[in-house]
Every structure is written in structure tokens, then in C-alpha cells.
Tab-separated table of C-alpha atoms in Angstrom:
chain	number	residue	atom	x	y	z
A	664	UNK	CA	165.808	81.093	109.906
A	665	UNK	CA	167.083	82.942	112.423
A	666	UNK	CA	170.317	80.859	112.260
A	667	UNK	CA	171.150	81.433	108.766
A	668	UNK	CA	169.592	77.992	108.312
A	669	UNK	CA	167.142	77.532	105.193
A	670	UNK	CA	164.032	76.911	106.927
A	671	UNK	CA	162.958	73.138	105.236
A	672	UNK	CA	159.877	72.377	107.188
A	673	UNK	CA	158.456	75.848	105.911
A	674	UNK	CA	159.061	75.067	102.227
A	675	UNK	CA	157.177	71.589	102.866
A	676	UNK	CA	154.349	73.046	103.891
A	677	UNK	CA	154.186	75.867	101.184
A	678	UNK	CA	154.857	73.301	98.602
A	679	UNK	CA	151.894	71.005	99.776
A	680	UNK	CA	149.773	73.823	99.986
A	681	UNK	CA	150.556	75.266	96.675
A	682	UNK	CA	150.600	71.462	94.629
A	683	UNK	CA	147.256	70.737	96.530
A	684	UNK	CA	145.658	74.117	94.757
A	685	UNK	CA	147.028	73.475	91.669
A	686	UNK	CA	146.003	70.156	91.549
A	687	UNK	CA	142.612	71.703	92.585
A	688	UNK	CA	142.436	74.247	89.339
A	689	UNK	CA	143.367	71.268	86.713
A	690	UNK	CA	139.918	70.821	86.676
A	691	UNK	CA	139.010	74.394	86.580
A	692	UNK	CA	141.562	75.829	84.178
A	693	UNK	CA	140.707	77.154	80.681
A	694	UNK	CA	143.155	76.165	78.002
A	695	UNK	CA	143.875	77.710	74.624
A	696	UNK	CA	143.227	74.495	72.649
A	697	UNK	CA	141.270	71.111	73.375
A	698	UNK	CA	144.202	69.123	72.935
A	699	UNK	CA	145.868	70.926	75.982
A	700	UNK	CA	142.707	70.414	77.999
A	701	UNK	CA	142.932	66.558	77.086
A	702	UNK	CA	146.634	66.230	78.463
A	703	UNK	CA	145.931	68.095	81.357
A	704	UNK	CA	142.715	65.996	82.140
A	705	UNK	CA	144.997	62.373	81.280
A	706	UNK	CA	148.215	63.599	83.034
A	707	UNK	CA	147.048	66.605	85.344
A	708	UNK	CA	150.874	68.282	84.871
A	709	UNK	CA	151.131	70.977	87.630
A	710	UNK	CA	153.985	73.435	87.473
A	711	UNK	CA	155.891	74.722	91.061
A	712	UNK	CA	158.441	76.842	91.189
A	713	UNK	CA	160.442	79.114	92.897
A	714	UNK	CA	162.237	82.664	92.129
A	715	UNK	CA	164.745	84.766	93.940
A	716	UNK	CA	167.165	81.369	94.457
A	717	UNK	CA	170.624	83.683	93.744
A	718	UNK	CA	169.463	86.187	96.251
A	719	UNK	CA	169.474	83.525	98.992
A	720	UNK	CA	172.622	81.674	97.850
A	721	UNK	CA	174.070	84.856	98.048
A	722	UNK	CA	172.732	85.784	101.700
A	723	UNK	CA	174.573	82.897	102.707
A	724	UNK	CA	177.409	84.773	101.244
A	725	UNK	CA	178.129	82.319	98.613
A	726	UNK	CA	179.666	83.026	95.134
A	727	UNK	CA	176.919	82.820	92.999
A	728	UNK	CA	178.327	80.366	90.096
A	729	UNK	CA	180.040	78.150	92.951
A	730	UNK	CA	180.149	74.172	93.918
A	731	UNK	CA	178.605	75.137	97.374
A	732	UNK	CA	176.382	77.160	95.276
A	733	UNK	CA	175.195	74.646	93.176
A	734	UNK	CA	174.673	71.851	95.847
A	735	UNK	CA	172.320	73.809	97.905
A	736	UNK	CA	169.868	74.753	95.078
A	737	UNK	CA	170.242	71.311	94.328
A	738	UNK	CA	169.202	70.175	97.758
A	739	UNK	CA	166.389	73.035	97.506
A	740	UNK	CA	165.275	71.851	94.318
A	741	UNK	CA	165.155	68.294	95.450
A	742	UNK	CA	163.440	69.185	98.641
A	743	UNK	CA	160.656	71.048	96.527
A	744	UNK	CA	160.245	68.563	93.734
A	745	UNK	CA	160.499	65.446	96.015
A	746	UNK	CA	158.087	67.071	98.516
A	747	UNK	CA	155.571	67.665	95.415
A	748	UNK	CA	155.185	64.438	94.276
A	749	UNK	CA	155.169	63.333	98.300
A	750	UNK	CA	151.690	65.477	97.996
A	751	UNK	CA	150.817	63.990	94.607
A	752	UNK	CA	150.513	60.270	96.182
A	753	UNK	CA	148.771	61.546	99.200
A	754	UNK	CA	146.061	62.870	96.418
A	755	UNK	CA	146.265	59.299	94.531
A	756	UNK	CA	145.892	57.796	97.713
A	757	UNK	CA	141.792	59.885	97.771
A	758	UNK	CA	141.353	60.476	94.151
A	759	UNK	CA	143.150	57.942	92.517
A	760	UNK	CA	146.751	58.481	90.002
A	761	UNK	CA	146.126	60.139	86.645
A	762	UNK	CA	144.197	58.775	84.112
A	763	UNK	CA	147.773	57.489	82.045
A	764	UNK	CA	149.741	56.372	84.991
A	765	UNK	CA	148.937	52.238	85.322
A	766	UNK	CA	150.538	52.837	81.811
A	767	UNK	CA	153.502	54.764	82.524
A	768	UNK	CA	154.128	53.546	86.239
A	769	UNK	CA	157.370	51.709	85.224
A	770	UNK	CA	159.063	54.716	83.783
A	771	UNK	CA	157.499	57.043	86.114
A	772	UNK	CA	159.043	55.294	88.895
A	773	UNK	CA	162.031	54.853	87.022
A	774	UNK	CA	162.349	58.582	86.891
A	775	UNK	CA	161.453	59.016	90.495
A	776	UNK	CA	163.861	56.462	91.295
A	777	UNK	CA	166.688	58.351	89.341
A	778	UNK	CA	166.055	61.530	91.004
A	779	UNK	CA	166.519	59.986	94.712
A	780	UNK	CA	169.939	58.636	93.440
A	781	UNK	CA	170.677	62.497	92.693
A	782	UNK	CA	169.606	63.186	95.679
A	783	UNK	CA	171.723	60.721	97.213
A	784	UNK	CA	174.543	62.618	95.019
A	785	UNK	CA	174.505	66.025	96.230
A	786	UNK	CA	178.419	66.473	97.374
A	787	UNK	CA	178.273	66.311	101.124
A	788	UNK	CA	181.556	68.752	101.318
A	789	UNK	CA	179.510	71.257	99.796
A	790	UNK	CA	176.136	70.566	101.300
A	791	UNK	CA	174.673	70.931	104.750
A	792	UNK	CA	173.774	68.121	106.143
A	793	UNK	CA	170.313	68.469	106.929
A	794	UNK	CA	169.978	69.981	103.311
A	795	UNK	CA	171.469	66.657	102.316
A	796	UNK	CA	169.030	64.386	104.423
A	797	UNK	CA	165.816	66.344	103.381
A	798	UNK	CA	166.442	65.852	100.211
A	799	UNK	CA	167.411	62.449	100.175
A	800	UNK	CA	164.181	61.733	102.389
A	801	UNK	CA	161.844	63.746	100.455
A	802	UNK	CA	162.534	61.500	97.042
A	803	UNK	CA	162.461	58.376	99.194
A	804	UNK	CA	158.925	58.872	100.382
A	805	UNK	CA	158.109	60.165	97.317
A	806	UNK	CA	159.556	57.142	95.097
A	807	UNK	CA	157.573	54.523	98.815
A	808	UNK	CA	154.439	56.511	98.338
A	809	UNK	CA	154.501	56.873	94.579
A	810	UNK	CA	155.261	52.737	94.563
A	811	UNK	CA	152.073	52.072	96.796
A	812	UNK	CA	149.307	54.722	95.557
A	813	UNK	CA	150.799	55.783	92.398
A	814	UNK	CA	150.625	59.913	91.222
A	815	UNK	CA	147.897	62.154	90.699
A	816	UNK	CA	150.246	64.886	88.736
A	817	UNK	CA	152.659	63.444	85.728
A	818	UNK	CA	154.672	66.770	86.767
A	819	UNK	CA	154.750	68.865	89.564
A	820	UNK	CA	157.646	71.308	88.964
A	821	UNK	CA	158.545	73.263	86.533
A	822	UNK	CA	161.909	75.831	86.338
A	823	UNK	CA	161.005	78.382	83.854
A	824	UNK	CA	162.748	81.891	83.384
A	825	UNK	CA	161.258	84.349	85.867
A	826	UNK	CA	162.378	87.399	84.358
A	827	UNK	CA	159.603	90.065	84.269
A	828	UNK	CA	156.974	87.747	86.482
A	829	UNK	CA	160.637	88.453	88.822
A	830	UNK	CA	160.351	91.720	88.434
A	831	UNK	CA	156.802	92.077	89.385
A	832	UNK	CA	157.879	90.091	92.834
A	833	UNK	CA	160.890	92.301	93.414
A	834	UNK	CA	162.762	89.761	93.281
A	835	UNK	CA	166.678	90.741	93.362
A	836	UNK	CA	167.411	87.872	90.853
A	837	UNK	CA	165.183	86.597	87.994
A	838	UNK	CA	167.286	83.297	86.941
């Protein structure tokens, strides 16, 4: 923003937009093998993401391998993941949770659950504050939503190297 604030309510909406298309080609999607098309059909694992993270910790002008560092990707990350599975339940709550969740509900919440006490975590002396609160209200909606409606996706996020992909989005970092 033009603050120097990361703009939150903008990565919201690109992540709903983004889990609600891939959610969208699950069912479209051609897969090497049929066992991979069987998972994907019983779990419907998605796989967000982002690239270019070091280039905006360091346009804050923050060392790249430092506590402050580290506490706002983690408040990014949570703010991304939470708001993915927020988007999940609101797609459980029209098409119903994937095919495996009444069985893995309990540990699927339990993993929710453990995430929001991360977020919960995220060292406030090295955090903004409304880093801090978005991520700590993105995993409680999503573990209150998730509770009521279940999940359509068993994942929704995924942080994989970026290297050449990186490199094909000029990106000025690939980690």
C-alpha cells in the first residue's frame, strides 16, 4: 500500500478467487495415473502459493534471515492459508466437504486448530499488529466455519520451490 503497509484485504480476495478456480479444475484436471485422480476426487487437495516473499520483506527494508523477517511471512502465510480454507467451508457450505472428511474431521480440525494457536504465536515485538490480528482471525473463522460446514479441499496451500517457474515471473527471489 501506499503506506508501506502489506495490503491484507487484497490478498483475501486473490486467495478466494484463486482457491475457488482451483477447486473448480479438480474436476477438470488430467492426472498422470488413476490413483492420483482417485485422491484428488476423495480429498480435492488444491495447492496456493505465493513467490517473490524476500523481495517484499526486503522492501520493508528488513534483513532477509531476521526475527521481524520471519514473523511477517508468518503472518502472510497464515493470512493466505487461513483465508483458503475460510473459502473451502464457504464451498462445503454449497457442495458439501470432501468425500473423506466425516472421516477425518477430528484430525482435520485438530490441525486447523493447531495452526490458529500459531497464529496466536506470531511474536507481537516483531509483528505488526494488524498482521498479527489477520492472521489470528483468518484461522479462527476458518477452524468456526470448518467446525459447522466442514472442508471441501483436504489442502489448500502448498510452499514449493519457485525457482525457474520464479524466473519466468521475474521474480527478484525464487525461495
Amino acid at each position: 500500500k501506499e503506506d508501506g503497509s502489506f495490503d491484507v484485504d487484497s490478498l483475501k480476495k486473490a486467495v478466494r478467487i484463486f482457491i475457488i478456480a482451483q477447486e473448480i479444475l479438480v474436476d477438470s484436471g488430467s492426472y498422470p495415473e488413476k490413483s492420483i485422480v482417485i485422491n484428488s476426487h476423495r480429498f480435492r487437495p488444491l495447492g496456493l502459493g505465493y513467490a517473490n516473499l524476500g523481495s517484499l520483506v526486503m522492501s520493508f527494508a528488513l534483513a532477509y534471515d531476521s526475527d521481524q523477517a520471519r514473523a511477517i511471512a508468518a503472518a502472510i502465510s497464515a493470512i493466505m492459508t487461513g483465508t483458503a480454507y475460510v473459502t473451502s467451508a464457504e464451498i462445503a457450505a454449497v457442495k458439501g466437504p470432501f468425500e473423506e472428511f466425516a472421516q477425518n474431521k477430528e484430525p482435520m480440525l485438530k490441525v486447523i486448530n493447531m495452526h490458529r494457536q500459531h497464529a496466536y504465536n506470531i511474536p507481537e515485538s516483531h509483528c505488526p499488529d494488524y498482521l498479527r490480528n489477520a492472521a489470528k482471525d483468518a484461522w479462527n473463522e476458518a477452524f468456526d466455519s470448518g467446525s459447522k460446514v466442514g472442508l471441501r479441499n483436504a489442502q489448500v496451500t502448498v510452499l514449493a520451490p519457485t525457482g525457474t517457474i520464479g524466473f519466468m515471473m521475474d521474480c527478484d527471489t525464487t525461495g
